[in-house]
XYZ file of C-alpha atoms in Angstrom:
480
model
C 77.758 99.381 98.519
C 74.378 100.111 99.746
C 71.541 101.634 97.612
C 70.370 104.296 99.993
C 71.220 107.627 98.574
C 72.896 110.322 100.948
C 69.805 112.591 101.136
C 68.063 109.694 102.932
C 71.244 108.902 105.264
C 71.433 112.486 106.424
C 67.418 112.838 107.063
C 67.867 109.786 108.945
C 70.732 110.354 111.394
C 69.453 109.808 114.561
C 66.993 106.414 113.816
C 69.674 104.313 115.008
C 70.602 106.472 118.213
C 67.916 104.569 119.586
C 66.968 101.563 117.902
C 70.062 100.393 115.672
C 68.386 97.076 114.931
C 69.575 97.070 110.923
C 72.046 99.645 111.362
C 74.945 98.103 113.739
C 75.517 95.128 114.788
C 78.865 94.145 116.607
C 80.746 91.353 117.504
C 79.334 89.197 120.092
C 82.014 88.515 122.045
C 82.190 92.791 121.982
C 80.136 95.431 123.833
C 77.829 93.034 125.587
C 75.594 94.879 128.601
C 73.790 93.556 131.386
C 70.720 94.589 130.061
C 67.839 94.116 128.313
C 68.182 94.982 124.505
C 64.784 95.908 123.976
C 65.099 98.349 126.306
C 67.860 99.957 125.079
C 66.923 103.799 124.985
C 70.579 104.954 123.399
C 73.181 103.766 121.204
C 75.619 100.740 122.819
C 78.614 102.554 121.662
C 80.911 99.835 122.376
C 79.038 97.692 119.929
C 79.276 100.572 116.857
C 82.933 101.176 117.432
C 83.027 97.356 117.135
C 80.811 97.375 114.184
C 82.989 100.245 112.803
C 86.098 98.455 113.049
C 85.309 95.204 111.811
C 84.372 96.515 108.483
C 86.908 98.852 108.191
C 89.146 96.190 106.523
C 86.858 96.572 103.176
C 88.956 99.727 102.678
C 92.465 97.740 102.537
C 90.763 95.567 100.158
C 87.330 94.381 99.583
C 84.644 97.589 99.223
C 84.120 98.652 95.612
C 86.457 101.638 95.687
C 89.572 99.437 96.917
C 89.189 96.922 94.058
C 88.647 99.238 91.576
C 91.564 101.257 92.777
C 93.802 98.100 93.096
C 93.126 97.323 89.634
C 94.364 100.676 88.522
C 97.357 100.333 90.715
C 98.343 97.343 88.829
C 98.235 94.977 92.141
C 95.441 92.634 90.586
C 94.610 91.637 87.135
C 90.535 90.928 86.397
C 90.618 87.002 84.983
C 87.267 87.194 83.170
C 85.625 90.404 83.263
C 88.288 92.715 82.448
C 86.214 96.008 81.723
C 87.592 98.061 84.861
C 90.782 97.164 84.453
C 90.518 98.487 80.863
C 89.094 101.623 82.463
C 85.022 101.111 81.518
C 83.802 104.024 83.972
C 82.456 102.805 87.212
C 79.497 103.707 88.657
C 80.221 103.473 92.010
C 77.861 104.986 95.040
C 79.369 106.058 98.149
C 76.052 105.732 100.355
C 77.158 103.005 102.205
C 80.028 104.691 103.329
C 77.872 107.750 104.508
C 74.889 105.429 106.043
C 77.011 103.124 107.237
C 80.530 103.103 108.895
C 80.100 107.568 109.061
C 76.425 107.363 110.612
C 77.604 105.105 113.568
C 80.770 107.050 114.468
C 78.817 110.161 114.263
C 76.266 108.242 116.480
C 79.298 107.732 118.672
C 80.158 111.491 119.006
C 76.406 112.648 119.359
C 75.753 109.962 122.246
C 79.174 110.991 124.058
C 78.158 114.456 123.901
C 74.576 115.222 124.826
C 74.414 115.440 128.430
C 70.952 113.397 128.134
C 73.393 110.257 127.340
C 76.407 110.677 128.002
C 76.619 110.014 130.915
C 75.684 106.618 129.986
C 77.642 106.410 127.165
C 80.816 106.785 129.489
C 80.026 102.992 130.700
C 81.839 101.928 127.927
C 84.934 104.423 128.613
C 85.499 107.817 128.816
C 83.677 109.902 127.047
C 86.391 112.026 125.942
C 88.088 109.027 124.676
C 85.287 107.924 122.793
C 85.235 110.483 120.935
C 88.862 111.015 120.273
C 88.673 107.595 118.690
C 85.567 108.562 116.672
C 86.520 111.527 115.076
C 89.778 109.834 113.960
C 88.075 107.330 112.329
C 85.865 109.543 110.680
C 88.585 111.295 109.112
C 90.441 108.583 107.898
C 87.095 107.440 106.094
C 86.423 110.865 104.706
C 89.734 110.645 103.595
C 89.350 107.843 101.904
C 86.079 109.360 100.043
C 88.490 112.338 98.776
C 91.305 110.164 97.823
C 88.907 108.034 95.285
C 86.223 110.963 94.293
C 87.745 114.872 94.534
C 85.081 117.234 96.343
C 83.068 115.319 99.002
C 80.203 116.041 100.946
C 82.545 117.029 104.296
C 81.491 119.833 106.223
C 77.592 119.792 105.828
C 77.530 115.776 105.883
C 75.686 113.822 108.874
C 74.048 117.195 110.250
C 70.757 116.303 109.293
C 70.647 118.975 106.678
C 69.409 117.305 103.869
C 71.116 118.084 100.254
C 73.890 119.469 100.936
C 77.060 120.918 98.608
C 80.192 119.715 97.935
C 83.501 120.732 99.820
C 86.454 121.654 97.919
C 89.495 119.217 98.218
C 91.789 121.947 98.892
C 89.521 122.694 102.397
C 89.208 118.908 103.088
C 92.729 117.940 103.401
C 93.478 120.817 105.989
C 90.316 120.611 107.913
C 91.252 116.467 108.427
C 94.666 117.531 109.541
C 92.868 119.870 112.114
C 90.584 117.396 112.854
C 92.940 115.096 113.721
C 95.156 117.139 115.873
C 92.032 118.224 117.648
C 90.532 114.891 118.040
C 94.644 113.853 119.475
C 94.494 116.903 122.026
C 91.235 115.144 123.407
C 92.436 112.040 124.645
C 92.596 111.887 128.985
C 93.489 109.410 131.151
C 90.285 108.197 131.998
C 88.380 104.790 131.335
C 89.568 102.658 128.578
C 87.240 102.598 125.576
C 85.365 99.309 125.126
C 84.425 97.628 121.664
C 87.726 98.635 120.352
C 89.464 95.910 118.650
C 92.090 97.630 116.746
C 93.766 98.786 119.767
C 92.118 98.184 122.990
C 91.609 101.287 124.231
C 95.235 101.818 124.152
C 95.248 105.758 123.793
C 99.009 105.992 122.922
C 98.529 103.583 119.998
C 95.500 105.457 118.928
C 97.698 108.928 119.212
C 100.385 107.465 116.599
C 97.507 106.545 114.280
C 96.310 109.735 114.220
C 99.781 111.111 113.885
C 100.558 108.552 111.211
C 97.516 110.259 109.040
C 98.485 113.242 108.867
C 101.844 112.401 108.123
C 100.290 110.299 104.948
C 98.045 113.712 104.170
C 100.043 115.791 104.285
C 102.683 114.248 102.473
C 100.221 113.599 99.892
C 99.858 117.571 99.324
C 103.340 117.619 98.844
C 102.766 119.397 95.504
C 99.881 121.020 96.036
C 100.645 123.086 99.536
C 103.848 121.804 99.811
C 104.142 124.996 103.335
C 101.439 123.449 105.017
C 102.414 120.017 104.195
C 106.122 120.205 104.897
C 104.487 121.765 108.226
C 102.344 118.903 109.484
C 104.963 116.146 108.546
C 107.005 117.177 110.725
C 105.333 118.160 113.121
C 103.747 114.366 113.009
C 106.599 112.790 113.149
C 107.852 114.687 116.439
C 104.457 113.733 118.059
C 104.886 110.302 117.607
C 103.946 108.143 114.151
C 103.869 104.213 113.820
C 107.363 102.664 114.279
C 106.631 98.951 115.119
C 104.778 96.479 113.967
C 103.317 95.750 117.397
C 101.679 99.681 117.009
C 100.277 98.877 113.109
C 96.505 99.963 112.940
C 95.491 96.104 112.128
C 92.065 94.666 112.245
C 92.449 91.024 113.473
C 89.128 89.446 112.536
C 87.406 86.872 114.978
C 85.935 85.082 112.150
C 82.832 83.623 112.396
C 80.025 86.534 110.883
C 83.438 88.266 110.758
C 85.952 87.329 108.830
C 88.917 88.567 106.323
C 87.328 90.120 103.158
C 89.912 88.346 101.295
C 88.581 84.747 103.035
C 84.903 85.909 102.364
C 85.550 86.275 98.705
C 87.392 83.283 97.727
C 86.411 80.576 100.441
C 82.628 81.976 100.840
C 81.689 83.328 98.151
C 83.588 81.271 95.382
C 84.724 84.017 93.228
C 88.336 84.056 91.311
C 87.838 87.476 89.455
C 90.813 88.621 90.744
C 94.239 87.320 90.355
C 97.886 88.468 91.600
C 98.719 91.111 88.092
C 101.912 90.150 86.289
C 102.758 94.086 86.833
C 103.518 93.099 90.839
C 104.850 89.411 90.244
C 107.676 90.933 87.994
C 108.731 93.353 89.586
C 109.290 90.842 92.785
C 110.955 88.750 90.665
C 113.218 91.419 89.222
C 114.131 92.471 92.886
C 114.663 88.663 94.659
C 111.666 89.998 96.629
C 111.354 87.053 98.940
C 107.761 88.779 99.502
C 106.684 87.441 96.107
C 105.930 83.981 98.236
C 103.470 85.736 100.378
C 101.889 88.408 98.452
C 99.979 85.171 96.443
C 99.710 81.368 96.513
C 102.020 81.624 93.364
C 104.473 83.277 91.841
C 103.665 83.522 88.530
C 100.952 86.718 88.073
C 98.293 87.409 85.726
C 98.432 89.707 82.654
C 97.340 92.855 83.409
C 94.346 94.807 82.000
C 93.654 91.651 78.831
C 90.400 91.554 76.879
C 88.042 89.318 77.925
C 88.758 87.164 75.222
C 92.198 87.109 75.641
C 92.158 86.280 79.386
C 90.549 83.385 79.396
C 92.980 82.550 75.955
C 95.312 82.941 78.453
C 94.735 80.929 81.015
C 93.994 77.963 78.636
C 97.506 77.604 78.178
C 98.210 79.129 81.945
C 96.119 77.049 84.193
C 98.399 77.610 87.018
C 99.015 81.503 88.889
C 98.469 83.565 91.901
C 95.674 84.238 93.607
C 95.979 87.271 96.435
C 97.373 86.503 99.521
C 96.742 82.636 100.748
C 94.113 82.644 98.038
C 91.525 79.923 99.511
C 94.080 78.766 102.420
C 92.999 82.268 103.602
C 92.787 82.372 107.051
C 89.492 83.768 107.958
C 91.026 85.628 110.885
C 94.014 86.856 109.275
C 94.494 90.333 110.247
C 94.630 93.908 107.267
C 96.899 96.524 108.467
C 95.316 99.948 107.897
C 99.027 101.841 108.421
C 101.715 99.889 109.647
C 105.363 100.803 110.761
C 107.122 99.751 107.461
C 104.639 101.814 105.133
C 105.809 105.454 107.823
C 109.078 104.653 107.281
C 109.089 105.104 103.938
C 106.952 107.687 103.796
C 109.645 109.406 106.724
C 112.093 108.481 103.742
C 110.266 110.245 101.123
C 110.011 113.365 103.633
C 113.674 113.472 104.721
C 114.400 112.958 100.832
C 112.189 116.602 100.417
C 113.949 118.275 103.236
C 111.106 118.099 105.207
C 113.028 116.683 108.148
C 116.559 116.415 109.325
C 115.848 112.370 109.248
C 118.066 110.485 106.823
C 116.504 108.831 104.086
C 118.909 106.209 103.738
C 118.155 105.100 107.494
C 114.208 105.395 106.882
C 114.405 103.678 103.499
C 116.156 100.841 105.425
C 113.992 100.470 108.349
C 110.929 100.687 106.485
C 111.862 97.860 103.567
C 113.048 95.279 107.116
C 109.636 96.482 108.749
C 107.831 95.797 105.878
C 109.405 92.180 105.323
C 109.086 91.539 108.654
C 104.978 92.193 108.688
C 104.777 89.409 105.748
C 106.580 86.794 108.258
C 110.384 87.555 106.407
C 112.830 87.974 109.531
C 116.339 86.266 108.059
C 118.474 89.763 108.552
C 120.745 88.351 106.579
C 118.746 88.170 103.383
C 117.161 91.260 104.211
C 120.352 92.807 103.833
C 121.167 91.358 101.009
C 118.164 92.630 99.229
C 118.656 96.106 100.539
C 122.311 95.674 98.540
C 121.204 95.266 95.801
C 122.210 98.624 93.047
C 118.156 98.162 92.288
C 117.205 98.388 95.981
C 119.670 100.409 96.994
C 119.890 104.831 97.697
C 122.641 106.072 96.277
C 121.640 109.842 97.092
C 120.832 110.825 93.807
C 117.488 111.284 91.823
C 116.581 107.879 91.109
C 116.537 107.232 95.159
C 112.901 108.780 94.372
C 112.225 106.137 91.758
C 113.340 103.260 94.637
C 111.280 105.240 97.815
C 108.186 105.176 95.360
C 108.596 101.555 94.479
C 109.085 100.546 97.678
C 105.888 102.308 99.174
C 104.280 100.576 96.199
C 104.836 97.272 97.675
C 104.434 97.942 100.931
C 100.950 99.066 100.591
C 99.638 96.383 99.029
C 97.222 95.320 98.747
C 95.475 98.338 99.705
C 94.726 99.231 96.114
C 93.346 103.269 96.592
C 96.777 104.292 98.716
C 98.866 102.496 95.976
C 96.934 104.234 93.339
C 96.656 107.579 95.016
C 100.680 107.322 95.583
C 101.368 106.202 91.854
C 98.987 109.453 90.891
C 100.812 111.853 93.019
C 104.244 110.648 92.229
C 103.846 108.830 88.858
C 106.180 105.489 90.244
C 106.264 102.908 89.631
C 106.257 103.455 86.065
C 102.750 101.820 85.064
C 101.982 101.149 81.872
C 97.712 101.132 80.360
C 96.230 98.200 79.528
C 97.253 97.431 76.158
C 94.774 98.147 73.358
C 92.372 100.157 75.654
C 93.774 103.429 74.015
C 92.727 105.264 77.319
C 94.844 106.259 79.929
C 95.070 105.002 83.751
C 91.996 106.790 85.395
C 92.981 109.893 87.895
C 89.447 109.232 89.943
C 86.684 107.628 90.550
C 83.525 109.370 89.190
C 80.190 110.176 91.392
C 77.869 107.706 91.232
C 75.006 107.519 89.557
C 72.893 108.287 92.830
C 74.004 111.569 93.290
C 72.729 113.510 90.083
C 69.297 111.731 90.824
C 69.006 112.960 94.592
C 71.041 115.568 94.724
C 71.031 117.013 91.462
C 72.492 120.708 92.126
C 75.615 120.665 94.065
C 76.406 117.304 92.342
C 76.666 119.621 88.643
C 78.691 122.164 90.383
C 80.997 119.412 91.600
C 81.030 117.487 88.435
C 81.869 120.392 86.260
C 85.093 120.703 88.185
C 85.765 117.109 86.868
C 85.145 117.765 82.765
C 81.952 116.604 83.651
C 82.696 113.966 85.899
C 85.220 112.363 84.096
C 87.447 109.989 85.320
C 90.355 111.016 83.568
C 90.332 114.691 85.556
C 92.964 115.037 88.131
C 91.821 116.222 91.631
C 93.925 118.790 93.491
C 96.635 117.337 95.182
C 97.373 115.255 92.104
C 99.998 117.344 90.286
């Protein structure tokens, strides 16, 4: 994540509205103008949104936060340098995520808005549209920032105010689901918005995103406003969520300077820190899950959360295990999924299962396991079926249907590590175990990072105190 520290992001929001050389760069085959770039005067918003959404795949896995938070879901074990998966605390900045991938979406809204530039701004679609598509974004990334830290900088952030305090959790979560509806209600029929390679402009698609996260927020407050949540699920899933695969929010990378983070780190860069954790290749195997084959380039998964020492023990007599995904046969354009149509079903399970909707579980459950096989390239029905048979796969309408529903949602979001995590923290399944001999527990949060008591020193000691300190070990509010 980038060094610069939030005070200087916020001061600074603007300096790219008109030169964004070092701030944005997007795809070339992506927002190109007939113009000359050096005489660009405002923002190509085209090429931000682009810029925007072909990094947004470091939050599925890639960006500090997601690895971290896959390691504490149990979907990866560290093969030399174990320390975070034997919960050393991180120190972890979330700058970039203000300076970066925030800054150019609220570039997007403040260029789509002035009348000074909007009107030019609406060359690369409707300006309304634009900033639909921009404020959706930006909640889903300031979601992200609460899921992995607590109490953000949310309402005061990218105003150019300076230092600015902390919002509460409990005020985040409902001013995103706002947000969101708002930002849905905003959508006409005009121009299609360019530089958008998620979904083309296709407002419809962009509508069932939206819908799609608030259905995951506010079934994520299911125990801590359980009213308003129970409220916005449903009231999600009536407006429309994502229910195919051909609607998933999935970043297909062009390759070239853009490619799958997954590709970049094993085929690029050469690195083999992270391996497929034994915690996810057994419990395939103990299911028949036929997704065991595509979840690594082997079957057989690392120990999970091992001293240094005794990983590379390990693999002396283990030369041979999975890597994630195709490991280096990685295809540097294969494409992350953000939400896709197998993950809503279950969650629809989970809320029909609550009484949140009239929806049956059983049906949800179903649909969203064959969704979710299908999106790894599993279409035999027939062995689908079989696997949904199975007494350990299986609701039987009783209370360990919950156990199944949280497993399942478990696997299906992997490997996004920090919506595994957050899942396992709000509903405690699967049933992880701590790495062995670390005598600490599985970490609740993330911790600020060490930037923010340097540059912002007062509202980061109000926040922190809220935390025991800053601890990583303190729950945040929705985590009951």
């Amino acid at each position: 994540m980038k060094s610069m520290n939030i005070k200087k992001a916020v001061l600074s929001l603007g300096v790219c509205a008109t030169l964004m050389v070092g701030c944005s760069k997007g795809i070339n085959e992506f927002g190109d103008i007939n113009r000359n770039p050096n005489a660009t005067t405002i923002p190509i918003t085209s090429a931000l949104l682009t810029n925007v959404l072909a990094g947004i795949g470091g939050n599925v896995w890639g960006n500090g936060i997601n690895t971290t938070a896959g390691l504490y879901a149990q979907y990866m074990s560290e093969t030399q340098y174990t320390d975070i998966s034997r919960y050393a605390t991180t120190t972890l900045n979330w700058d970039g995520f203000y300076s970066g991938a925030l800054y150019d979406l609220q570039n997007i809204i403040n260029t789509n808005t002035d009348p000074a530039t909007a009107a030019a701004a609406a060359e690369f679609g409707a300006n309304a549209n634009q900033i639909a598509i921009a404020r959706i974004l930006k909640a889903y990334y300031f979601s992200v920032l609460t899921d992995a830290y607590g109490d953000i900088p949310y309402s005061q952030a990218l105003k150019g105010n300076g230092t600015i305090p902390y919002d509460k959790q409990e005020t985040i979560y409902p001013a995103l689901i706002a947000e969101l509806k708002a930002a849905n209600a905003q959508f006409t029929t005009g121009a299609a918005v360019q530089g958008d390679i998620m979904y083309a402009g296709n407002t419809t698609k962009w509508k069932k995103f939206a819908n799609s996260l608030i259905a995951t927020l506010s079934l994520r407050i299911s125990k801590a406003n359980p009213t308003l949540g129970r409220a916005e699920f449903a009231a999600a899933i009536a407006g429309g969520v994502i229910d195919a695969n051909t609607d998933n929010a999935t970043i297909t990378y062009p390759g070239g300077n853009y490619n799958n983070p997954v590709y970049t780190y094993y085929v690029i860069t050469q690195r083999f820190d992270y391996a497929v954790s034994a915690t996810v290749a057994d419990k395939l195997t103990a299911l028949g899950d036929p997704r065991i084959d595509k979840f690594g380039n082997n079957p057989k998964g690392f120990p999970y959360g091992l001293t240094r020492a005794d990983a590379l023990a390990w693999q002396t007599t283990n030369p041979s295990f999975g890597f994630l995904l195709g490991y280096t046969a990685t295809p540097q354009t294969m494409p992350l999924s953000l939400i896709s149509a197998g993950q809503m079903f279950l969650a629809r399970a989970e809320g029909a299962k609550l009484g949140w909707t009239t929806e049956n579980a059983t049906t949800m459950y179903n649909n969203g396991v064959t969704a979710e096989m299908n999106r790894w390239g599993i279409t035999n029905a027939g062995a689908i079926s079989a696997y949904l048979a199975q007494p350990s796969v299986a609701l039987t309408g009783t209370a360990a249907d919950n156990a199944k529903i949280g497993e399942q949602r478990w696997l299906a979001h992997y490997p996004d590590g920090l919506q595994g995590w957050s899942e396992w923290r709000r509903t405690g399944f699967p049933a992880l175990t701590p790495a062995p001999g670390a005598g600490k527990a599985i970490p609740r949060r993330i911790p600020y990072g060490p930037n923010e008591p340097l540059y912002n020193p007062t509202n980061y000691a109000a926040a922190a105190a809220l935390y025991n300190t800053n601890s990583q070990d303190a729950k945040m509010w929705w985590d009951k």
